[in-house]
Structure formats: C-alpha cells, structure tokens
Amino acid sequence: MVQPVLQFSHTLLQQSVSHGEIVIDATCGNGNDTLFLSKLVGDTGKVYAFDIQQQAIYQTQQLLADHKRNNTILIQDSHANMQAHIGNQEIAGAIFNLGYLPKGDKTIITKKDVTISAVTAILRQLKHGGHVVLVVYYGHPGGKEEKAGLLHFAAELDQKHYHVLKYEFINQQNNPPFVLAIQKR
Ligand code: SAM
C-alpha cells in the first residue's frame, strides 16, 4: 500500500528498531515523533530528543507526560552538538523533521550545513541496518537550499555502505514534503 510521507517515515523505523535500543529525534518540535520513538524502544530503550527552542522542548515534555512516557532525554541544544550528549553509544535509528515548528516562529528553521553535519555524526554511530530518516519540508524561505544541499550530500554517499532512498509524491501541488532515508548496510 502507498503510505503517506509521515507514516512511511515511521514504518522504516518500525522495521529496523527494537525494544531496548537507543534512538534520536533530532528535531522534536511538538513531540509527535518523540512519542512514537518512545513507544518503539519501550521502557528499556532510550530516546534522545533535540530542539533549539524552549517552546518545542516544553510541548514535547507535555505530550510525553500526557502519555506517561519516561524513557526520553530532552535536550535544548542543536542537533549539531549531539555527540556531546550521547557519547559513543550505538544508535539504532534517527528522525529529522525539517523546516519550522508548526504554530511556532516560522523564521527558526533547520539549516543545510547544520543538518548535514548532524546526519554525518549519526551515520558514524548508526547500527548496521539502521535508518536515518529525514522528512524534508521545503516550501518555506530557505527550504529549497536545504533540500538541494541534502539531496547532493545523500546522492554522494557510497552505495557500498548506504542505501539511499527518496520517497516522494510527484503529482502533489505546493511543495509536498518527501522522505529521504539513509540505511547503513
Ligand atoms: N517532529 C516535530 C513534530 O512532530 O512536531 C516537528 C519538527 S519542526 C518541523 C522542526 C523543528 O526543528 C523546530 O521545532 C525547530 O526549532 C527545530 N530545529 C531547527 N534547527 C535545529 C537544530 N539545529 N537543532 C535542533 N532542532 C532544530
């Protein structure tokens, strides 16, 4: 069945992440992906969730509390500094939801170079078979630069080591988001 973009991003992680593992939400925003990951790794696993905005950390904290989830470490910092927080632990999977915080400040957006450096850092510690999944929104100012930079970066990854997939609806109007998925072989 053809899945909507957000559902497909979760399906990839569902297929490759097990209970007890460590995963990353690189852009927690309103916390929807964090909650999904928290359930996916179960009480024995751990989620590291990053966002630069206090509002996002607060919203995510509330959502997790509403669902009585307590296996997540919320970090108000850039995902570019991720290694300082997680050390050299193996990562089972990660998700990035790019762009701006829905219902938030539309000028605070993810940026090409920062996103690429965070993805590069995660790939070093990603388990074999694990995915870094990016949901790429690019309709906002600055979005097209990030999209172009990421596609260039991802297309250059060595196919001996990574499967790289773009999942996109090509008949939708108004810059629909797409999934860019990188799986470590
Ligand atoms: N996944 C979220 C959800 O389910 O609601 C939506 C995320 S939103 C599209 C993008 C988020 O990325 C914003 O909350 C923004 O503050 C955050 N962000 C931007 N630059 C960042 C960075 N360098 N490190 C971490 N988060 C960043």
Short mmCIF file of N, CA and C and ligand atoms in Angstrom, two decimals, residues 6 10 25-34 50-57 60 63 75-81 95-102 105 108-111 114-115 118 135 137 146, ligand 1:
data_model
loop_
_atom_site.label_atom_id
_atom_site.label_comp_id
_atom_site.label_asym_id
_atom_site.label_seq_id
_atom_site.Cartn_x
_atom_site.Cartn_y
_atom_site.Cartn_z
N LEU A 6 4.53 10.86 6.26
CA LEU A 6 4.86 10.74 7.69
C LEU A 6 4.75 9.29 8.15
N HIS A 10 7.78 6.55 9.65
CA HIS A 10 7.69 5.72 10.86
C HIS A 10 7.83 4.23 10.52
N ASP A 25 15.50 11.69 18.12
CA ASP A 25 14.64 12.63 17.40
C ASP A 25 15.45 13.93 17.33
N ALA A 26 15.93 14.25 16.15
CA ALA A 26 16.85 15.39 16.01
C ALA A 26 16.13 16.73 16.04
N THR A 27 14.81 16.73 15.84
CA THR A 27 14.02 17.98 15.80
C THR A 27 12.67 17.72 16.46
N CYS A 28 12.61 17.76 17.78
CA CYS A 28 11.39 17.21 18.42
C CYS A 28 10.15 18.06 18.22
N GLY A 29 10.26 19.36 18.03
CA GLY A 29 9.08 20.19 17.72
C GLY A 29 7.96 19.99 18.71
N ASN A 30 6.79 19.58 18.21
CA ASN A 30 5.64 19.36 19.10
C ASN A 30 5.62 17.96 19.72
N GLY A 31 6.63 17.16 19.38
CA GLY A 31 6.83 15.90 20.10
C GLY A 31 6.21 14.65 19.49
N ASN A 32 5.60 14.79 18.32
CA ASN A 32 4.90 13.63 17.75
C ASN A 32 5.85 12.47 17.43
N ASP A 33 6.98 12.80 16.82
CA ASP A 33 7.95 11.73 16.51
C ASP A 33 8.60 11.21 17.79
N THR A 34 8.81 12.08 18.76
CA THR A 34 9.42 11.64 20.02
C THR A 34 8.53 10.62 20.71
N PHE A 50 16.14 16.34 20.55
CA PHE A 50 16.77 17.65 20.49
C PHE A 50 15.85 18.69 19.89
N ASP A 51 15.94 19.89 20.39
CA ASP A 51 15.38 21.06 19.69
C ASP A 51 16.05 22.30 20.28
N ILE A 52 16.22 23.31 19.43
CA ILE A 52 16.86 24.54 19.91
C ILE A 52 15.86 25.45 20.63
N GLN A 53 14.53 25.20 20.45
CA GLN A 53 13.54 26.11 21.03
C GLN A 53 12.95 25.57 22.33
N GLN A 54 12.90 26.46 23.30
CA GLN A 54 12.32 26.09 24.60
C GLN A 54 10.85 25.65 24.43
N GLN A 55 10.14 26.35 23.56
CA GLN A 55 8.72 26.03 23.31
C GLN A 55 8.56 24.57 22.85
N ALA A 56 9.46 24.13 21.99
CA ALA A 56 9.39 22.75 21.48
C ALA A 56 9.68 21.75 22.60
N ILE A 57 10.68 22.04 23.39
CA ILE A 57 11.04 21.13 24.49
C ILE A 57 9.84 21.03 25.46
N THR A 60 6.96 18.99 23.91
CA THR A 60 7.29 17.57 23.87
C THR A 60 7.19 16.96 25.27
N LEU A 63 3.55 16.38 26.05
CA LEU A 63 2.98 15.24 25.31
C LEU A 63 3.44 13.92 25.93
N ILE A 75 16.67 17.54 25.19
CA ILE A 75 17.87 18.37 25.20
C ILE A 75 17.64 19.64 24.38
N GLN A 76 17.69 20.78 25.07
CA GLN A 76 17.55 22.05 24.34
C GLN A 76 18.92 22.46 23.83
N ASP A 77 19.26 21.98 22.66
CA ASP A 77 20.55 22.26 22.05
C ASP A 77 20.42 21.88 20.57
N SER A 78 21.36 22.35 19.77
CA SER A 78 21.35 22.00 18.36
C SER A 78 21.73 20.54 18.17
N HIS A 79 21.10 19.90 17.21
CA HIS A 79 21.50 18.52 16.90
C HIS A 79 22.94 18.45 16.42
N ALA A 80 23.51 19.58 16.05
CA ALA A 80 24.93 19.58 15.64
C ALA A 80 25.83 19.20 16.82
N ASN A 81 25.35 19.41 18.05
CA ASN A 81 26.16 19.10 19.25
C ASN A 81 25.78 17.76 19.86
N ILE A 95 15.40 10.30 13.42
CA ILE A 95 14.47 11.00 12.52
C ILE A 95 14.71 12.51 12.61
N PHE A 96 14.64 13.15 11.46
CA PHE A 96 14.69 14.61 11.36
C PHE A 96 13.40 15.03 10.66
N ASN A 97 12.71 15.99 11.23
CA ASN A 97 11.54 16.57 10.60
C ASN A 97 11.93 18.01 10.33
N LEU A 98 12.21 18.34 9.07
CA LEU A 98 12.88 19.62 8.78
C LEU A 98 11.88 20.76 8.58
N GLY A 99 12.43 21.98 8.63
CA GLY A 99 11.59 23.17 8.44
C GLY A 99 11.41 23.92 9.74
N TYR A 100 10.20 24.50 9.93
CA TYR A 100 9.93 25.30 11.13
C TYR A 100 8.91 24.59 12.03
N LEU A 101 8.83 25.04 13.26
CA LEU A 101 7.91 24.46 14.24
C LEU A 101 6.47 24.82 13.85
N PRO A 102 5.61 23.83 13.60
CA PRO A 102 4.21 24.16 13.30
C PRO A 102 3.61 25.00 14.43
N ASP A 105 7.49 29.97 15.53
CA ASP A 105 8.19 31.04 14.80
C ASP A 105 8.70 30.47 13.47
N ILE A 108 12.55 30.42 12.47
CA ILE A 108 13.52 29.49 13.08
C ILE A 108 13.40 28.17 12.34
N ILE A 109 14.37 27.93 11.46
CA ILE A 109 14.27 26.76 10.57
C ILE A 109 15.54 25.92 10.66
N THR A 110 15.43 24.68 10.23
CA THR A 110 16.63 23.84 10.12
C THR A 110 17.46 24.35 8.94
N LYS A 111 18.78 24.16 9.05
CA LYS A 111 19.69 24.73 8.04
C LYS A 111 20.57 23.64 7.44
N VAL A 114 24.06 22.59 9.04
CA VAL A 114 23.89 22.03 10.39
C VAL A 114 23.25 20.64 10.29
N THR A 115 22.24 20.53 9.45
CA THR A 115 21.56 19.24 9.27
C THR A 115 22.55 18.20 8.75
N ALA A 118 24.96 17.01 11.39
CA ALA A 118 24.33 16.12 12.37
C ALA A 118 24.09 14.73 11.76
N VAL A 135 12.33 13.86 7.01
CA VAL A 135 11.12 14.32 6.34
C VAL A 135 11.42 15.76 5.93
N TYR A 137 10.62 19.17 4.42
CA TYR A 137 9.68 20.23 4.05
C TYR A 137 10.53 21.35 3.45
N GLU A 146 18.12 24.03 1.63
CA GLU A 146 18.37 22.84 2.45
C GLU A 146 18.07 21.57 1.64
N1 SAM B 1 8.85 16.48 14.54
C1 SAM B 1 8.17 17.65 15.04
C2 SAM B 1 6.75 17.32 15.45
O1 SAM B 1 6.37 16.15 15.41
O2 SAM B 1 6.03 18.24 15.83
C3 SAM B 1 8.24 18.84 14.09
C4 SAM B 1 9.61 19.42 13.92
S1 SAM B 1 9.64 21.02 13.17
C5 SAM B 1 9.20 20.66 11.51
C6 SAM B 1 11.34 21.43 13.06
C7 SAM B 1 11.99 21.74 14.40
O3 SAM B 1 13.40 21.80 14.22
C8 SAM B 1 11.59 23.08 15.03
O4 SAM B 1 10.97 22.87 16.26
C9 SAM B 1 12.94 23.82 15.20
O5 SAM B 1 13.03 24.54 16.40
C10 SAM B 1 13.91 22.66 15.19
N2 SAM B 1 15.31 23.00 14.87
C11 SAM B 1 15.77 23.91 13.98
N3 SAM B 1 17.12 23.90 13.96
C12 SAM B 1 17.52 22.96 14.86
C13 SAM B 1 18.79 22.49 15.30
N4 SAM B 1 19.92 22.97 14.79
N5 SAM B 1 18.82 21.52 16.24
C14 SAM B 1 17.66 21.01 16.76
N6 SAM B 1 16.44 21.43 16.38
C15 SAM B 1 16.36 22.39 15.44
#
